Amino acid sequence: MKKFGLLSMVLMLILIISACSSSNSASDKSKNDKVYNVGVDTTYPPFEFQEGSVYKGIDIDLINAIAKKEGFKIKLSPMDFGGIIPAMQANQLDVAIAGMSITDERKKIVDFSDPYFNAGLTVVVKDNNTTIKTVDDLKGKTVAVKKGTTGAKYAEDNSTKLGIKVVQFNDSPAMFQEVANGNADALIEDYPVISYAIAKKDLGLKIVGDRLNGDQYGIAVLKGQNTDLLKKIDKGLVDLKKDGTYDKIVNSYIGKK
Ligand code: GLN
């Protein structure tokens, strides 16, 4: 009887231990299986673009490298840039990497990583235009911008002061086309994006004047809800800069800065 009691106690102990450890591994598993939904703007080379069925670009390579290094899983969700912040507000995205500039206004809705790229807005006109040399020459002109961007905000905030009419587009290629075909007089775009586009193919466009601001790109996560993830992203950025991966990625798209 005594022997049986001891045996059953040992058995029970084994059962309890195995139940505990299996429930532990189940929760670990569900944690590791979490796939973060990442909003991207795939009309935005050299940061994000699609080649065949493959997504490429500085942002795509960076977020993949960060996820790999920090051990989390991601799924890319391409959408118009203007839809990204609303999708985050609606909890449909966990992360956004989209050549997204860090702004105080956006900081009310999302948390940003440390800056990972210096951009800045610039004015762009048709390459044969000789009258618009700076932003101050835009008086009475039509200026194309992309919805939801810092370029759009700059144009709207300064429309009265500059005396411009602002027209909005969903993506950058549509905005470039509008100026190339003469429907708009100028556009406002991020410097690294438009200079890459002009270098890649003859768009019939040119950059004029100085950069309008010093926008910096950051990776956005849902505000207050992804603190651990944000820490991993920041750590990943630091590590990728240290081990040379960051430079390798940037140089593979835009050469030495
Ligand atoms: N950097 C700009 C912004 O954050 C434009 C981004 C984009 O068009 N993908 O508003």
PDB file of C-alpha atoms and ligand atoms in Angstrom:
ATOM      1  CA  MET A   1       0.000   0.000   0.000  1.00  0.00           C
ATOM      2  CA  LYS A   2       2.800   2.317   0.998  1.00  0.00           C
ATOM      3  CA  LYS A   3       4.713   1.401  -2.147  1.00  0.00           C
ATOM      4  CA  PHE A   4       1.651   2.073  -4.286  1.00  0.00           C
ATOM      5  CA  GLY A   5       1.186   5.481  -2.651  1.00  0.00           C
ATOM      6  CA  LEU A   6       4.765   6.482  -3.485  1.00  0.00           C
ATOM      7  CA  LEU A   7       4.446   5.261  -7.026  1.00  0.00           C
ATOM      8  CA  SER A   8       1.254   7.175  -7.633  1.00  0.00           C
ATOM      9  CA  MET A   9       2.822  10.309  -6.164  1.00  0.00           C
ATOM     10  CA  VAL A  10       5.802   9.998  -8.502  1.00  0.00           C
ATOM     11  CA  LEU A  11       3.468   9.407 -11.413  1.00  0.00           C
ATOM     12  CA  MET A  12       1.405  12.429 -10.508  1.00  0.00           C
ATOM     13  CA  LEU A  13       4.542  14.529 -10.239  1.00  0.00           C
ATOM     14  CA  ILE A  14       5.635  13.409 -13.680  1.00  0.00           C
ATOM     15  CA  LEU A  15       2.202  14.242 -15.050  1.00  0.00           C
ATOM     16  CA  ILE A  16       2.237  17.697 -13.487  1.00  0.00           C
ATOM     17  CA  ILE A  17       5.755  18.449 -14.740  1.00  0.00           C
ATOM     18  CA  SER A  18       5.012  17.296 -18.264  1.00  0.00           C
ATOM     19  CA  ALA A  19       1.726  19.231 -18.313  1.00  0.00           C
ATOM     20  CA  CYS A  20       3.563  22.361 -17.199  1.00  0.00           C
ATOM     21  CA  SER A  21       6.346  22.014 -19.697  1.00  0.00           C
ATOM     22  CA  SER A  22       3.989  21.242 -22.561  1.00  0.00           C
ATOM     23  CA  SER A  23       1.836  24.257 -21.752  1.00  0.00           C
ATOM     24  CA  ASN A  24       5.018  26.340 -21.629  1.00  0.00           C
ATOM     25  CA  SER A  25       6.166  25.226 -25.007  1.00  0.00           C
ATOM     26  CA  ALA A  26       2.680  25.824 -26.410  1.00  0.00           C
ATOM     27  CA  SER A  27       2.728  29.447 -25.330  1.00  0.00           C
ATOM     28  CA  ASP A  28       6.314  29.897 -26.563  1.00  0.00           C
ATOM     29  CA  LYS A  29       5.249  28.455 -29.847  1.00  0.00           C
ATOM     30  CA  SER A  30       2.288  30.797 -30.215  1.00  0.00           C
ATOM     31  CA  LYS A  31       4.578  33.731 -29.375  1.00  0.00           C
ATOM     32  CA  ASN A  32       7.120  32.726 -32.007  1.00  0.00           C
ATOM     33  CA  ASP A  33       4.403  32.017 -34.524  1.00  0.00           C
ATOM     34  CA  LYS A  34       3.054  35.544 -34.373  1.00  0.00           C
ATOM     35  CA  VAL A  35       3.414  36.950 -37.874  1.00  0.00           C
ATOM     36  CA  TYR A  36       3.630  40.737 -37.908  1.00  0.00           C
ATOM     37  CA  ASN A  37       1.737  42.377 -40.719  1.00  0.00           C
ATOM     38  CA  VAL A  38       3.981  45.004 -42.329  1.00  0.00           C
ATOM     39  CA  GLY A  39       2.502  47.772 -44.496  1.00  0.00           C
ATOM     40  CA  VAL A  40       4.647  48.713 -47.510  1.00  0.00           C
ATOM     41  CA  ASP A  41       4.292  51.109 -50.463  1.00  0.00           C
ATOM     42  CA  THR A  42       5.581  49.083 -53.399  1.00  0.00           C
ATOM     43  CA  THR A  43       5.537  51.991 -55.864  1.00  0.00           C
ATOM     44  CA  TYR A  44       8.453  53.627 -54.122  1.00  0.00           C
ATOM     45  CA  PRO A  45      11.863  52.559 -55.484  1.00  0.00           C
ATOM     46  CA  PRO A  46      14.617  52.352 -54.329  1.00  0.00           C
ATOM     47  CA  PHE A  47      12.920  51.710 -50.964  1.00  0.00           C
ATOM     48  CA  GLU A  48      10.109  49.428 -52.079  1.00  0.00           C
ATOM     49  CA  PHE A  49       9.181  48.030 -55.456  1.00  0.00           C
ATOM     50  CA  GLN A  50       7.969  44.910 -57.150  1.00  0.00           C
ATOM     51  CA  GLU A  51       9.967  42.980 -59.733  1.00  0.00           C
ATOM     52  CA  GLY A  52       7.851  40.176 -61.145  1.00  0.00           C
ATOM     53  CA  SER A  53       6.316  38.640 -58.058  1.00  0.00           C
ATOM     54  CA  VAL A  54       9.228  39.658 -55.810  1.00  0.00           C
ATOM     55  CA  TYR A  55       9.266  42.663 -53.492  1.00  0.00           C
ATOM     56  CA  LYS A  56      12.598  44.439 -53.405  1.00  0.00           C
ATOM     57  CA  GLY A  57      14.220  47.574 -52.099  1.00  0.00           C
ATOM     58  CA  ILE A  58      16.092  49.076 -49.173  1.00  0.00           C
ATOM     59  CA  ASP A  59      13.048  48.942 -46.853  1.00  0.00           C
ATOM     60  CA  ILE A  60      12.145  45.371 -47.823  1.00  0.00           C
ATOM     61  CA  ASP A  61      15.705  44.091 -47.327  1.00  0.00           C
ATOM     62  CA  LEU A  62      16.049  46.020 -44.077  1.00  0.00           C
ATOM     63  CA  ILE A  63      12.857  44.734 -42.455  1.00  0.00           C
ATOM     64  CA  ASN A  64      13.636  41.176 -43.581  1.00  0.00           C
ATOM     65  CA  ALA A  65      17.160  41.414 -42.162  1.00  0.00           C
ATOM     66  CA  ILE A  66      15.888  42.903 -38.881  1.00  0.00           C
ATOM     67  CA  ALA A  67      13.208  40.204 -38.537  1.00  0.00           C
ATOM     68  CA  LYS A  68      15.773  37.478 -39.219  1.00  0.00           C
ATOM     69  CA  LYS A  69      18.290  38.881 -36.767  1.00  0.00           C
ATOM     70  CA  GLU A  70      15.739  39.490 -34.032  1.00  0.00           C
ATOM     71  CA  GLY A  71      13.805  36.281 -34.611  1.00  0.00           C
ATOM     72  CA  PHE A  72      10.325  37.455 -35.547  1.00  0.00           C
ATOM     73  CA  LYS A  73       8.153  36.673 -38.547  1.00  0.00           C
ATOM     74  CA  ILE A  74       6.659  39.176 -40.968  1.00  0.00           C
ATOM     75  CA  LYS A  75       4.190  39.294 -43.814  1.00  0.00           C
ATOM     76  CA  LEU A  76       4.267  42.172 -46.308  1.00  0.00           C
ATOM     77  CA  SER A  77       1.036  44.013 -47.110  1.00  0.00           C
ATOM     78  CA  PRO A  78       1.454  46.332 -50.091  1.00  0.00           C
ATOM     79  CA  MET A  79      -0.901  49.320 -50.255  1.00  0.00           C
ATOM     80  CA  ASP A  80      -1.104  52.962 -51.337  1.00  0.00           C
ATOM     81  CA  PHE A  81       0.953  55.075 -48.964  1.00  0.00           C
ATOM     82  CA  GLY A  82      -2.132  57.095 -48.011  1.00  0.00           C
ATOM     83  CA  GLY A  83      -3.772  53.922 -46.695  1.00  0.00           C
ATOM     84  CA  ILE A  84      -0.986  52.898 -44.329  1.00  0.00           C
ATOM     85  CA  ILE A  85      -1.607  55.195 -41.357  1.00  0.00           C
ATOM     86  CA  PRO A  86      -5.406  54.611 -41.487  1.00  0.00           C
ATOM     87  CA  ALA A  87      -4.734  50.826 -41.626  1.00  0.00           C
ATOM     88  CA  MET A  88      -2.545  51.140 -38.533  1.00  0.00           C
ATOM     89  CA  GLN A  89      -5.250  53.137 -36.790  1.00  0.00           C
ATOM     90  CA  ALA A  90      -7.684  50.331 -37.626  1.00  0.00           C
ATOM     91  CA  ASN A  91      -5.252  47.735 -36.180  1.00  0.00           C
ATOM     92  CA  GLN A  92      -4.889  46.065 -39.586  1.00  0.00           C
ATOM     93  CA  LEU A  93      -1.097  46.473 -39.606  1.00  0.00           C
ATOM     94  CA  ASP A  94       1.452  45.889 -36.856  1.00  0.00           C
ATOM     95  CA  VAL A  95       4.350  47.643 -38.567  1.00  0.00           C
ATOM     96  CA  ALA A  96       4.937  50.019 -41.475  1.00  0.00           C
ATOM     97  CA  ILE A  97       8.125  50.554 -43.430  1.00  0.00           C
ATOM     98  CA  ALA A  98       7.357  52.723 -46.411  1.00  0.00           C
ATOM     99  CA  GLY A  99       9.917  55.479 -46.766  1.00  0.00           C
ATOM    100  CA  MET A 100       7.796  56.953 -43.995  1.00  0.00           C
ATOM    101  CA  SER A 101       9.020  60.239 -42.584  1.00  0.00           C
ATOM    102  CA  ILE A 102       9.012  60.690 -38.837  1.00  0.00           C
ATOM    103  CA  THR A 103       6.604  63.529 -38.002  1.00  0.00           C
ATOM    104  CA  ASP A 104       5.102  64.841 -34.772  1.00  0.00           C
ATOM    105  CA  GLU A 105       1.632  64.459 -36.240  1.00  0.00           C
ATOM    106  CA  ARG A 106       2.200  60.754 -36.990  1.00  0.00           C
ATOM    107  CA  LYS A 107       3.774  60.234 -33.573  1.00  0.00           C
ATOM    108  CA  LYS A 108       0.293  60.778 -32.131  1.00  0.00           C
ATOM    109  CA  ILE A 109      -0.819  57.608 -33.934  1.00  0.00           C
ATOM    110  CA  VAL A 110       2.298  55.398 -34.170  1.00  0.00           C
ATOM    111  CA  ASP A 111       5.620  54.861 -32.432  1.00  0.00           C
ATOM    112  CA  PHE A 112       8.699  55.279 -34.617  1.00  0.00           C
ATOM    113  CA  SER A 113      12.011  53.461 -34.594  1.00  0.00           C
ATOM    114  CA  ASP A 114      15.212  55.470 -34.584  1.00  0.00           C
ATOM    115  CA  PRO A 115      15.705  57.226 -37.944  1.00  0.00           C
ATOM    116  CA  TYR A 116      17.242  54.942 -40.569  1.00  0.00           C
ATOM    117  CA  PHE A 117      17.534  57.209 -43.613  1.00  0.00           C
ATOM    118  CA  ASN A 118      17.885  60.948 -44.330  1.00  0.00           C
ATOM    119  CA  ALA A 119      15.540  62.057 -47.079  1.00  0.00           C
ATOM    120  CA  GLY A 120      13.930  65.514 -47.416  1.00  0.00           C
ATOM    121  CA  LEU A 121      11.430  66.990 -49.856  1.00  0.00           C
ATOM    122  CA  THR A 122      12.303  68.589 -53.170  1.00  0.00           C
ATOM    123  CA  VAL A 123      10.538  70.386 -56.034  1.00  0.00           C
ATOM    124  CA  VAL A 124      10.521  68.681 -59.437  1.00  0.00           C
ATOM    125  CA  VAL A 125       9.546  70.156 -62.821  1.00  0.00           C
ATOM    126  CA  LYS A 126       9.545  69.141 -66.493  1.00  0.00           C
ATOM    127  CA  ASP A 127      13.139  68.983 -67.722  1.00  0.00           C
ATOM    128  CA  ASN A 128      12.616  71.775 -70.296  1.00  0.00           C
ATOM    129  CA  ASN A 129      11.112  74.172 -67.757  1.00  0.00           C
ATOM    130  CA  THR A 130      13.243  77.334 -67.398  1.00  0.00           C
ATOM    131  CA  THR A 131      10.972  79.492 -65.229  1.00  0.00           C
ATOM    132  CA  ILE A 132      10.685  77.452 -62.023  1.00  0.00           C
ATOM    133  CA  LYS A 133      14.066  77.451 -60.275  1.00  0.00           C
ATOM    134  CA  THR A 134      12.989  77.385 -56.627  1.00  0.00           C
ATOM    135  CA  VAL A 135       9.859  76.837 -54.572  1.00  0.00           C
ATOM    136  CA  ASP A 136       9.211  80.602 -54.694  1.00  0.00           C
ATOM    137  CA  ASP A 137       8.687  80.445 -58.469  1.00  0.00           C
ATOM    138  CA  LEU A 138       5.588  78.258 -58.006  1.00  0.00           C
ATOM    139  CA  LYS A 139       3.148  81.195 -57.640  1.00  0.00           C
ATOM    140  CA  GLY A 140      -0.006  80.543 -59.667  1.00  0.00           C
ATOM    141  CA  LYS A 141       1.173  77.031 -60.573  1.00  0.00           C
ATOM    142  CA  THR A 142      -0.400  73.608 -60.182  1.00  0.00           C
ATOM    143  CA  VAL A 143       1.583  71.301 -57.927  1.00  0.00           C
ATOM    144  CA  ALA A 144       1.083  67.516 -57.888  1.00  0.00           C
ATOM    145  CA  VAL A 145       1.494  65.623 -54.614  1.00  0.00           C
ATOM    146  CA  LYS A 146       0.874  62.119 -53.300  1.00  0.00           C
ATOM    147  CA  LYS A 147      -1.969  61.569 -50.839  1.00  0.00           C
ATOM    148  CA  GLY A 148      -1.081  61.316 -47.170  1.00  0.00           C
ATOM    149  CA  THR A 149       2.584  62.219 -47.637  1.00  0.00           C
ATOM    150  CA  THR A 150       4.714  64.888 -46.041  1.00  0.00           C
ATOM    151  CA  GLY A 151       4.967  66.390 -49.554  1.00  0.00           C
ATOM    152  CA  ALA A 152       1.186  66.736 -49.652  1.00  0.00           C
ATOM    153  CA  LYS A 153       1.174  68.288 -46.192  1.00  0.00           C
ATOM    154  CA  TYR A 154       3.920  70.750 -47.138  1.00  0.00           C
ATOM    155  CA  ALA A 155       1.994  71.818 -50.261  1.00  0.00           C
ATOM    156  CA  GLU A 156      -1.310  72.165 -48.398  1.00  0.00           C
ATOM    157  CA  ASP A 157       0.187  73.986 -45.417  1.00  0.00           C
ATOM    158  CA  ASN A 158       1.930  76.466 -47.741  1.00  0.00           C
ATOM    159  CA  SER A 159      -0.625  76.710 -50.548  1.00  0.00           C
ATOM    160  CA  THR A 160      -1.792  80.210 -49.638  1.00  0.00           C
ATOM    161  CA  LYS A 161       1.695  81.514 -48.943  1.00  0.00           C
ATOM    162  CA  LEU A 162       3.099  80.034 -52.159  1.00  0.00           C
ATOM    163  CA  GLY A 163      -0.044  80.778 -54.215  1.00  0.00           C
ATOM    164  CA  ILE A 164      -0.290  77.226 -55.601  1.00  0.00           C
ATOM    165  CA  LYS A 165      -3.095  74.892 -56.606  1.00  0.00           C
ATOM    166  CA  VAL A 166      -2.556  71.406 -55.161  1.00  0.00           C
ATOM    167  CA  VAL A 167      -3.627  68.216 -56.975  1.00  0.00           C
ATOM    168  CA  GLN A 168      -3.395  64.819 -55.245  1.00  0.00           C
ATOM    169  CA  PHE A 169      -2.461  61.371 -56.562  1.00  0.00           C
ATOM    170  CA  ASN A 170      -2.485  57.889 -55.045  1.00  0.00           C
ATOM    171  CA  ASP A 171       1.024  56.877 -56.048  1.00  0.00           C
ATOM    172  CA  SER A 172       4.319  58.403 -57.133  1.00  0.00           C
ATOM    173  CA  PRO A 173       4.368  57.146 -60.776  1.00  0.00           C
ATOM    174  CA  ALA A 174       0.954  58.804 -61.416  1.00  0.00           C
ATOM    175  CA  MET A 175       2.256  62.040 -59.917  1.00  0.00           C
ATOM    176  CA  PHE A 176       5.451  61.931 -62.045  1.00  0.00           C
ATOM    177  CA  GLN A 177       3.342  61.346 -65.165  1.00  0.00           C
ATOM    178  CA  GLU A 178       1.182  64.366 -64.446  1.00  0.00           C
ATOM    179  CA  VAL A 179       4.156  66.723 -64.597  1.00  0.00           C
ATOM    180  CA  ALA A 180       5.888  64.892 -67.457  1.00  0.00           C
ATOM    181  CA  ASN A 181       2.792  65.286 -69.634  1.00  0.00           C
ATOM    182  CA  GLY A 182       2.317  68.931 -68.684  1.00  0.00           C
ATOM    183  CA  ASN A 183      -0.942  68.647 -66.705  1.00  0.00           C
ATOM    184  CA  ALA A 184       0.761  69.946 -63.573  1.00  0.00           C
ATOM    185  CA  ASP A 185       3.670  72.421 -63.409  1.00  0.00           C
ATOM    186  CA  ALA A 186       5.603  70.810 -60.565  1.00  0.00           C
ATOM    187  CA  LEU A 187       5.528  68.058 -57.995  1.00  0.00           C
ATOM    188  CA  ILE A 188       6.929  67.555 -54.519  1.00  0.00           C
ATOM    189  CA  GLU A 189       8.664  64.270 -53.760  1.00  0.00           C
ATOM    190  CA  ASP A 190      11.329  62.831 -51.456  1.00  0.00           C
ATOM    191  CA  TYR A 191      14.776  63.620 -52.843  1.00  0.00           C
ATOM    192  CA  PRO A 192      16.260  60.067 -52.806  1.00  0.00           C
ATOM    193  CA  VAL A 193      13.172  58.665 -54.538  1.00  0.00           C
ATOM    194  CA  ILE A 194      12.950  61.178 -57.371  1.00  0.00           C
ATOM    195  CA  SER A 195      16.716  61.274 -57.942  1.00  0.00           C
ATOM    196  CA  TYR A 196      16.731  57.449 -58.188  1.00  0.00           C
ATOM    197  CA  ALA A 197      13.758  57.522 -60.600  1.00  0.00           C
ATOM    198  CA  ILE A 198      15.399  60.163 -62.820  1.00  0.00           C
ATOM    199  CA  ALA A 199      18.721  58.281 -62.854  1.00  0.00           C
ATOM    200  CA  LYS A 200      16.993  54.989 -63.734  1.00  0.00           C
ATOM    201  CA  LYS A 201      15.016  56.180 -66.709  1.00  0.00           C
ATOM    202  CA  ASP A 202      14.290  59.260 -68.737  1.00  0.00           C
ATOM    203  CA  LEU A 203      11.207  60.608 -66.997  1.00  0.00           C
ATOM    204  CA  GLY A 204      11.500  64.041 -68.639  1.00  0.00           C
ATOM    205  CA  LEU A 205      11.753  65.579 -65.173  1.00  0.00           C
ATOM    206  CA  LYS A 206      14.379  67.516 -63.215  1.00  0.00           C
ATOM    207  CA  ILE A 207      14.971  68.528 -59.622  1.00  0.00           C
ATOM    208  CA  VAL A 208      15.105  72.267 -58.830  1.00  0.00           C
ATOM    209  CA  GLY A 209      16.203  74.286 -55.792  1.00  0.00           C
ATOM    210  CA  ASP A 210      17.307  73.145 -52.370  1.00  0.00           C
ATOM    211  CA  ARG A 211      15.671  70.431 -50.292  1.00  0.00           C
ATOM    212  CA  LEU A 212      12.602  71.868 -48.561  1.00  0.00           C
ATOM    213  CA  ASN A 213      13.151  70.051 -45.276  1.00  0.00           C
ATOM    214  CA  GLY A 214      15.186  67.356 -43.559  1.00  0.00           C
ATOM    215  CA  ASP A 215      12.664  64.501 -43.365  1.00  0.00           C
ATOM    216  CA  GLN A 216      14.056  61.291 -41.870  1.00  0.00           C
ATOM    217  CA  TYR A 217      12.576  57.829 -42.365  1.00  0.00           C
ATOM    218  CA  GLY A 218      11.499  55.644 -39.464  1.00  0.00           C
ATOM    219  CA  ILE A 219       9.831  52.262 -39.058  1.00  0.00           C
ATOM    220  CA  ALA A 220       6.397  52.658 -37.464  1.00  0.00           C
ATOM    221  CA  VAL A 221       4.648  50.297 -35.044  1.00  0.00           C
ATOM    222  CA  LEU A 222       1.234  50.518 -33.392  1.00  0.00           C
ATOM    223  CA  LYS A 223       1.371  53.120 -30.678  1.00  0.00           C
ATOM    224  CA  GLY A 224       1.965  51.792 -27.173  1.00  0.00           C
ATOM    225  CA  GLN A 225       1.121  48.210 -28.183  1.00  0.00           C
ATOM    226  CA  ASN A 226       4.356  46.937 -29.658  1.00  0.00           C
ATOM    227  CA  THR A 227       6.988  48.207 -27.275  1.00  0.00           C
ATOM    228  CA  ASP A 228       8.942  44.931 -27.319  1.00  0.00           C
ATOM    229  CA  LEU A 229       8.808  44.749 -31.081  1.00  0.00           C
ATOM    230  CA  LEU A 230      10.016  48.347 -31.369  1.00  0.00           C
ATOM    231  CA  LYS A 231      12.958  47.528 -29.085  1.00  0.00           C
ATOM    232  CA  LYS A 232      13.853  44.602 -31.345  1.00  0.00           C
ATOM    233  CA  ILE A 233      13.603  46.802 -34.440  1.00  0.00           C
ATOM    234  CA  ASP A 234      15.868  49.469 -32.921  1.00  0.00           C
ATOM    235  CA  LYS A 235      18.348  46.820 -31.782  1.00  0.00           C
ATOM    236  CA  GLY A 236      18.232  45.222 -35.219  1.00  0.00           C
ATOM    237  CA  LEU A 237      18.982  48.584 -36.862  1.00  0.00           C
ATOM    238  CA  VAL A 238      21.976  49.164 -34.580  1.00  0.00           C
ATOM    239  CA  ASP A 239      23.319  45.645 -35.188  1.00  0.00           C
ATOM    240  CA  LEU A 240      22.845  45.825 -38.970  1.00  0.00           C
ATOM    241  CA  LYS A 241      24.692  49.141 -39.043  1.00  0.00           C
ATOM    242  CA  LYS A 242      27.495  47.683 -36.925  1.00  0.00           C
ATOM    243  CA  ASP A 243      27.990  44.516 -38.937  1.00  0.00           C
ATOM    244  CA  GLY A 244      27.896  46.301 -42.311  1.00  0.00           C
ATOM    245  CA  THR A 245      24.585  44.821 -43.505  1.00  0.00           C
ATOM    246  CA  TYR A 246      22.869  48.216 -43.544  1.00  0.00           C
ATOM    247  CA  ASP A 247      25.518  49.743 -45.845  1.00  0.00           C
ATOM    248  CA  LYS A 248      25.520  46.663 -48.012  1.00  0.00           C
ATOM    249  CA  ILE A 249      21.748  46.905 -48.494  1.00  0.00           C
ATOM    250  CA  VAL A 250      21.763  50.659 -49.211  1.00  0.00           C
ATOM    251  CA  ASN A 251      24.759  50.409 -51.560  1.00  0.00           C
ATOM    252  CA  SER A 252      23.180  47.576 -53.495  1.00  0.00           C
ATOM    253  CA  TYR A 253      20.389  49.928 -54.559  1.00  0.00           C
ATOM    254  CA  ILE A 254      21.875  53.403 -54.662  1.00  0.00           C
ATOM    255  CA  GLY A 255      25.635  52.956 -54.562  1.00  0.00           C
ATOM    256  CA  LYS A 256      27.929  54.777 -52.183  1.00  0.00           C
ATOM    257  CA  LYS A 257      26.387  57.881 -50.611  1.00  0.00           C
TER     258      LYS A 257
HETATM  259  N1  GLN B   1       8.410  60.260 -46.920  1.00  0.00           N
HETATM  260  C1  GLN B   1       7.090  60.654 -47.334  1.00  0.00           C
HETATM  261  C2  GLN B   1       6.140  60.555 -46.172  1.00  0.00           C
HETATM  262  O1  GLN B   1       6.448  59.943 -45.198  1.00  0.00           O
HETATM  263  C3  GLN B   1       6.591  59.860 -48.531  1.00  0.00           C
HETATM  264  C4  GLN B   1       6.500  58.401 -48.312  1.00  0.00           C
HETATM  265  C5  GLN B   1       5.953  57.624 -49.486  1.00  0.00           C
HETATM  266  O2  GLN B   1       5.464  58.209 -50.437  1.00  0.00           O
HETATM  267  N2  GLN B   1       6.058  56.317 -49.439  1.00  0.00           N
HETATM  268  O3  GLN B   1       5.077  61.088 -46.198  1.00  0.00           O
END
